[in-house]
Amino acid sequence: MSTQENSAALTADDHLILVDGSTFIFRAYHALPPLTRKPDGLPVGAVSGFCNMLWKLLQEGLTPEEGDEPTHFAVIFDHSAQTFRSEIYPEYKAQRPPPPEDLVPQFGLIREATRAFSTHCIEQEGFEADDLIATYARQAAEQGARVTIVSGDKDLMQLIGPKIGMIDTMKNKTFGEPEVFEKFGVGPDKVIEVQSLAGDSVDNVPGVPGIGLKTAALLINEFSDLETLLAQAATIKQKKRRENLIEFADQARISKELVTLKQDVPVVIPVGDLSVCEIDGPKAVGFLKAMGFTTLTKRVAETTGADVANVEATDLEVPGWDVPDHKGRMMDRPGGMAAPDADNNSGDSPAPDGLMVPQTVADERAARIGAIPVDSSAYETVTTLEQLQPWIDAAYEKGYVAFDTETTSLDAMQAELVGISLSCKPGKACYIPLTHKDGEGDLLGGGGLLPDQIPLDDALKALKPMLEDRGILKIAQNLKYDWLVMTRHGVDVDPYDDTMLLSYTVDAGKGGNGMDELSERWLGHKPIPFKEVCGSGKSMITFDKVAIDKATAYAAEDADVTLRLWLTLKPRLASDHMATVYETLERPMVPVLARMEKRGISVDRQMLSRLSGDFAQGAAALESEIYELAGETFNVGSPKQLGDILFGKMGLPGGKKTKTGAWSTSAQVLEDLAAEGHPLPSKIVEWRQLSKLKSTYTDALPGYINPETKRVHTSYSLAATTTGRLSSSEPNLQNIPVRTEAGRKIRQAFIAEKGQKLISADYSQIELRVLAHMADIPQLKKAFEDGLDIHAMTASEMFGTPIEGMDPMVRRQAKAINFGIIYGISAFGLANQLGISRGEAGDYIKTYFQRFPGIKDYMEAVKKQVHADGYVTTIFGRKAHYPEVNTKNPNMRAFYERAAINAPIQGSAADILRRAMVRMEDRLTASKLDAQMLLQVHDELIFEVPEDQVEATIPLIKDVMENACDPALKFSVPLQVDARAADNWDEAH
DNA sequence: ACGGCCACTTA
DNA sequence: GTAAGTGGCCGTC
């Protein structure tokens, strides 16, 4: 370290770290969990985040590697809101709301913290922190030193260059030129040009109306800078854009002044003086002790050799704390500065009874379940173990109990348990708050555990025996979620019923199966909406911040409603003869899927990041070609702008129109145009594919990596489809690309752990086999028994050509027909698919039905059934309802008929896979195999398996899958499963 | 901030 | 022609 000389010029060996203190405070405040100092509730969350960050950077620099420590270091703050910018443009940052009350005292504390760590703390009147950072960064870089700016502020990105980097410690993300390009579409040197056009609503930089980041980048890339653009604005083709650029030219110029950072601030402390000083151990420890940061105190003491016991906590004066008011600016806080023990509800006046209005249920519906009205104010809040016991006793007495968990997240893998509600009798329910914290609005709050709650572990200890007792049926709505949350706390809920699955079993296709919807449908009662409790969007709070009385009304109502739904729906299993479907295809899937979600799958983050770069490059290259061909720049991602170019300016023949009347620019239309010899459309198609791969997969997937498990955990929905298929979301792992070479690279990023392999096992042609079985088609059955190429055989039957040496085009047509049959074929659709006339397609279908009359019979029978009963069934008895099938609208009617034809085929295949999945784990365990089922993709299962067990595992997986129909049903066609092992999903597939 | 539309991905 | 989910754009609130 170069600590020898002050004011010396920096050298290439030096490394200056500039921390953007002001934005750090705000970001830390919002990103980190609220934290208060023990004795007096002083809010210190942001201070804590700041101290940890500061200590880490001072100790090890940006990376834990040796020799990365900074030689120079400063934390820069804003001095006051008044800067030269407010003189240029008074509205600049004018609409900023005042900082939250519990943040105010932390501003001073963070400055104190900086000094306590013997670190330069810099602010200067009339300049924003950004200007000081710009000035220091430029000076240091000019002297050859390396500079790192610690900030997440996009306004600082204009500074990035070869010597100047930026890191967002909160998001653990570094910014270099590629990241700037990613964000602004231009390099760092053009960032201000883009910002002056696009403006910034957060800082109130006006920019030019109608121009966003995307368009701004386009224009700057074309015209190089703002002045050139404004000078040539008259040549812009788009009318509105041209007019705005001319009218708001001066506004753009002002914007540029606002966003341009001042790099020549007359700094009081020269950059050479910012060298890192040795930390004064006792001083730092004294401060940390005063803040009550025990862990960090210990760590700093250890490193500096200070003795914690002998250091007195620094006596701090905290401005902004104990001060009753801030000039009445906190108008958004009706409750004003709340006392430490203030009621969380104090701010909710003047209509606190809005939620308390008794929610009466219509009598006739109440009568249906023999229940009393749902009254969300009548529930009990359980705050002691003594109070909890009667509820547990009631569950034992009844033999069943409805239960529901409240948590901090919709993602069961990250959700923290906040409370549990129970109900054994309609109208009688309780809520057991466990980890509620005081709300955000409380000045003294900042996240302390509220009083009058049973400690989490004690409550779980009391509830676990009941939740796991074989004699008590636990009833939940969407149990998979609660099961996952509870299993993470060591509770295995069993036995159980799931009202969502009950509804899905008896009513699939009749509507949603969510609790609110079911409650309205069956109980005529609208439960308290979640967003009325927690808000929505940016202002949404987590459930642990909800006041306990409000939480009780919401949570206990959920248990009450769940119990009533169970009382209503459970009898229908018997009356509708759906008990077997529920017991074999639905209920047992809950723990199976929950475990799959819990396991997750490994993805190679670096590989995805590299691919993102590759795709970005490819897309950028295509963009240039596209602009060249179009003769102007435009937003390629906008179908509207693309349509104007293709069908307006270039005068190409527009084919189809979308249902809103706009010209369709679908891949089909573009490919047709390409076939006519136009070069532009195929470039667009290519660009769209690349940007889709980038945005949906390579950019988004890393964000789903769970920080704890380092794996990606999808969420399966058991009740989302009409046919019985599962669906996967957040992320959807059932549509990972496979078709194109570029797409398969994404699949290669799904990998097995070291020492393990991925096995992919998929059914071959399962839907056609199901069709052959259900419609009882001798030729098809025979072909499957003989292991023939089914599409070639279909072609051979239809056209009389031998399978040997068949023209691939002929086979392709037969394949399209086979798919068409499964989808409830229409001449229109087949014609579209094959690019032939409706007449020709009709002839094909006629020929097909002549060769396979059983298929025609089957389809007619299904149509007849759906019109008569309103539903169709799979081979295992699952029902798919089509309540609208008898509509008079011929197009809609035909649509529902096709769906009804498809549902037994798709649904039976889904049932078969469900049966395999339900049995798989026991069979693996019985064979002492450690394979873990990770994913399901409709006809495929993916496992992670120890390398040395691969050979033994594959035959067992195949056996379970191929015999999944046994013994319930003798499937008259052999099922064939192909399974392979590899290090990644692409190779295993 | 939210929702509809359009486009893309899969089986 | 069946079944899904997600992301960008763009108009509305």
Coordinates of C-alpha atoms in Angstrom, one line a residue, chain A residues 607-838:
Chain A
M607 CA -22.4 -20.1 -19.7
L608 CA -25.7 -18.2 -19.8
S609 CA -23.8 -14.9 -19.4
R610 CA -21.5 -15.7 -22.3
L611 CA -24.5 -16.7 -24.4
S612 CA -26.2 -13.4 -23.5
G613 CA -23.2 -11.6 -24.9
D614 CA -23.2 -13.7 -28.0
F615 CA -26.9 -13.1 -28.6
A616 CA -26.5 -9.4 -28.0
Q617 CA -23.7 -9.2 -30.6
G618 CA -25.7 -11.2 -33.1
A619 CA -28.8 -9.0 -32.6
A620 CA -26.8 -5.8 -32.9
A621 CA -25.2 -7.0 -36.2
L622 CA -28.7 -7.9 -37.5
E623 CA -30.0 -4.5 -36.4
S624 CA -27.4 -2.7 -38.6
E625 CA -28.3 -4.8 -41.5
I626 CA -32.0 -4.2 -40.9
Y627 CA -31.6 -0.4 -40.7
E628 CA -29.5 -0.6 -43.9
L629 CA -32.2 -2.5 -45.7
A630 CA -35.0 -0.4 -44.3
G631 CA -33.2 2.9 -45.1
E632 CA -33.9 4.2 -41.6
T633 CA -33.7 3.3 -38.0
F634 CA -36.7 2.1 -36.0
N635 CA -37.5 -0.1 -33.1
V636 CA -37.2 -3.6 -34.5
G637 CA -39.0 -4.9 -31.4
S638 CA -42.2 -3.0 -32.2
P639 CA -44.5 -4.8 -34.6
K640 CA -46.3 -1.6 -35.2
Q641 CA -43.2 0.3 -36.4
L642 CA -42.2 -2.8 -38.4
G643 CA -45.5 -2.9 -40.1
D644 CA -45.2 0.8 -41.1
I645 CA -41.9 0.1 -42.6
L646 CA -42.7 -3.1 -44.5
F647 CA -46.3 -2.4 -45.6
G648 CA -46.2 1.4 -45.7
K649 CA -42.9 2.7 -46.7
M650 CA -41.6 -0.3 -48.6
G651 CA -45.0 -1.1 -50.0
L652 CA -44.7 -4.9 -49.6
P653 CA -47.9 -6.8 -50.0
G654 CA -49.5 -7.2 -46.5
G655 CA -50.9 -10.7 -46.0
K656 CA -52.8 -11.4 -42.9
K657 CA -54.1 -8.8 -40.4
T658 CA -54.2 -9.3 -36.7
K659 CA -57.6 -9.3 -34.9
T660 CA -57.0 -5.6 -34.0
G661 CA -56.8 -4.8 -37.6
A662 CA -53.0 -4.2 -37.8
W663 CA -50.9 -5.8 -40.4
S664 CA -49.6 -9.1 -39.1
T665 CA -45.8 -9.3 -38.9
S666 CA -45.9 -12.9 -37.7
A667 CA -43.0 -15.2 -38.5
Q668 CA -45.3 -16.9 -41.0
V669 CA -46.0 -13.7 -42.9
L670 CA -42.3 -12.7 -42.8
E671 CA -41.2 -16.0 -44.1
D672 CA -43.7 -15.8 -47.0
L673 CA -42.3 -12.4 -47.9
A674 CA -38.8 -13.8 -47.7
A675 CA -39.8 -16.5 -50.1
E676 CA -40.8 -13.8 -52.5
G677 CA -37.2 -12.6 -52.4
H678 CA -37.3 -9.7 -49.9
P679 CA -34.1 -9.7 -47.8
L680 CA -35.4 -7.7 -44.8
P681 CA -38.1 -10.1 -43.4
S682 CA -35.8 -13.0 -42.7
K683 CA -33.4 -10.7 -40.9
I684 CA -36.3 -9.7 -38.6
V685 CA -37.3 -13.3 -37.9
E686 CA -33.7 -14.0 -37.0
W687 CA -33.5 -10.9 -34.8
R688 CA -36.7 -11.8 -33.0
Q689 CA -35.5 -15.3 -32.3
L690 CA -32.2 -14.1 -30.9
S691 CA -33.7 -11.4 -28.7
K692 CA -36.3 -13.9 -27.4
L693 CA -33.5 -16.3 -26.4
K694 CA -31.7 -13.5 -24.7
S695 CA -34.5 -11.8 -22.8
T696 CA -36.5 -14.9 -21.8
Y697 CA -33.7 -17.3 -21.2
T698 CA -30.1 -16.2 -20.9
D699 CA -30.9 -12.9 -19.3
A700 CA -33.8 -14.0 -17.1
L701 CA -32.7 -17.5 -15.9
P702 CA -29.8 -16.4 -13.7
G703 CA -32.2 -14.2 -11.7
Y704 CA -34.0 -17.4 -10.7
I705 CA -31.0 -19.0 -9.1
N706 CA -31.8 -19.3 -5.4
P707 CA -29.1 -17.6 -3.5
E708 CA -29.1 -20.4 -0.8
T709 CA -29.3 -23.5 -2.9
K710 CA -27.6 -22.0 -6.0
R711 CA -30.2 -23.9 -8.1
V712 CA -33.3 -22.9 -10.1
H713 CA -36.6 -24.0 -8.5
T714 CA -39.5 -23.8 -10.8
S715 CA -43.1 -23.9 -9.5
Y716 CA -45.5 -26.5 -10.9
S717 CA -49.1 -25.9 -11.1
L718 CA -51.3 -29.0 -10.7
A719 CA -54.6 -27.3 -11.5
A720 CA -53.8 -24.8 -14.3
T721 CA -54.8 -26.7 -17.4
T722 CA -58.1 -28.1 -18.6
T723 CA -56.6 -31.4 -19.8
G724 CA -54.6 -32.6 -16.8
R725 CA -51.2 -31.4 -17.9
L726 CA -49.0 -29.7 -15.4
S727 CA -47.7 -26.2 -16.0
S728 CA -44.4 -24.7 -14.9
S729 CA -43.7 -21.1 -14.1
E730 CA -41.2 -18.7 -12.5
P731 CA -39.3 -19.9 -14.4
N732 CA -41.2 -22.0 -16.9
L733 CA -38.8 -24.9 -17.4
Q734 CA -41.2 -26.7 -19.8
N735 CA -40.3 -24.4 -22.7
I736 CA -36.5 -24.4 -22.6
P737 CA -35.4 -24.1 -26.3
V738 CA -34.4 -27.2 -28.2
R739 CA -35.3 -26.7 -31.8
T740 CA -32.4 -24.5 -33.0
E741 CA -28.7 -24.7 -32.5
A742 CA -28.6 -21.4 -30.6
G743 CA -31.5 -22.6 -28.4
R744 CA -29.8 -25.9 -27.6
K745 CA -26.9 -24.0 -26.1
I746 CA -29.3 -22.8 -23.5
R747 CA -30.2 -26.4 -22.7
Q748 CA -26.5 -27.1 -22.3
A749 CA -26.5 -24.7 -19.4
F750 CA -28.7 -27.1 -17.4
I751 CA -26.2 -29.3 -15.8
A752 CA -25.7 -32.1 -13.3
E753 CA -23.7 -31.6 -10.1
K754 CA -20.2 -32.9 -10.0
G755 CA -20.2 -36.7 -9.8
Q756 CA -23.7 -36.9 -11.1
K757 CA -25.4 -37.1 -14.5
L758 CA -28.7 -35.9 -15.8
I759 CA -31.0 -38.6 -17.2
S760 CA -33.7 -37.6 -19.6
A761 CA -36.4 -40.2 -20.2
D762 CA -39.2 -39.4 -22.6
Y763 CA -42.2 -41.3 -24.0
S764 CA -42.0 -41.9 -27.8
Q765 CA -45.1 -40.7 -29.6
I766 CA -47.2 -41.1 -26.5
E767 CA -50.2 -39.2 -27.8
L768 CA -50.5 -41.2 -31.0
R769 CA -50.2 -44.4 -29.0
V770 CA -53.0 -43.1 -26.7
L771 CA -55.1 -42.3 -29.8
A772 CA -54.4 -45.8 -31.2
H773 CA -55.6 -47.3 -28.0
M774 CA -58.7 -45.2 -27.4
A775 CA -59.9 -45.2 -31.0
D776 CA -58.8 -48.8 -31.4
I777 CA -57.0 -48.5 -34.8
P778 CA -55.6 -51.9 -35.8
Q779 CA -53.0 -50.5 -38.3
L780 CA -51.7 -48.0 -35.8
K781 CA -51.5 -50.6 -33.0
K782 CA -49.7 -53.0 -35.2
A783 CA -47.3 -50.3 -36.3
F784 CA -46.4 -49.5 -32.7
E785 CA -46.1 -53.2 -31.8
D786 CA -43.7 -53.7 -34.7
G787 CA -41.7 -50.6 -33.8
L788 CA -42.4 -48.9 -37.2
D789 CA -41.8 -45.3 -38.1
I790 CA -45.4 -44.1 -37.4
H791 CA -45.4 -41.2 -39.8
A792 CA -43.9 -43.2 -42.6
M793 CA -46.5 -45.9 -42.0
T794 CA -49.3 -43.3 -42.1
A795 CA -48.0 -42.0 -45.4
S796 CA -47.7 -45.5 -46.7
E797 CA -51.3 -46.3 -45.8
M798 CA -52.6 -43.0 -47.3
F799 CA -50.6 -42.8 -50.5
G800 CA -49.8 -46.4 -51.1
T801 CA -46.1 -45.7 -51.2
P802 CA -43.6 -48.2 -49.6
I803 CA -41.9 -47.2 -46.4
E804 CA -38.5 -48.1 -47.8
G805 CA -37.0 -45.2 -49.6
M806 CA -39.9 -42.9 -48.9
D807 CA -39.7 -39.2 -50.1
P808 CA -39.1 -37.2 -46.9
M809 CA -41.6 -34.6 -48.1
V810 CA -44.3 -37.3 -48.2
R811 CA -43.5 -38.4 -44.7
R812 CA -43.5 -34.8 -43.6
Q813 CA -47.1 -34.4 -44.8
A814 CA -48.2 -37.5 -43.0
K815 CA -46.5 -36.2 -39.9
A816 CA -48.4 -33.0 -40.1
I817 CA -51.7 -34.9 -40.5
N818 CA -50.9 -37.1 -37.5
F819 CA -50.4 -34.0 -35.4
G820 CA -53.5 -32.4 -36.9
I821 CA -55.5 -35.4 -35.9
I822 CA -54.4 -35.0 -32.3
Y823 CA -55.3 -31.3 -32.4
G824 CA -58.8 -32.0 -33.7
I825 CA -57.9 -31.4 -37.3
S826 CA -59.4 -28.8 -39.6
A827 CA -58.8 -28.3 -43.3
F828 CA -57.9 -24.7 -42.6
G829 CA -55.3 -25.6 -40.0
L830 CA -53.7 -28.4 -42.1
A831 CA -53.6 -26.1 -45.1
N832 CA -51.8 -23.5 -43.1
Q833 CA -49.4 -26.0 -41.7
L834 CA -48.4 -27.5 -45.0
G835 CA -48.8 -24.4 -47.1
I836 CA -51.3 -26.0 -49.4
S837 CA -54.8 -25.0 -50.4
R838 CA -57.9 -25.7 -48.2

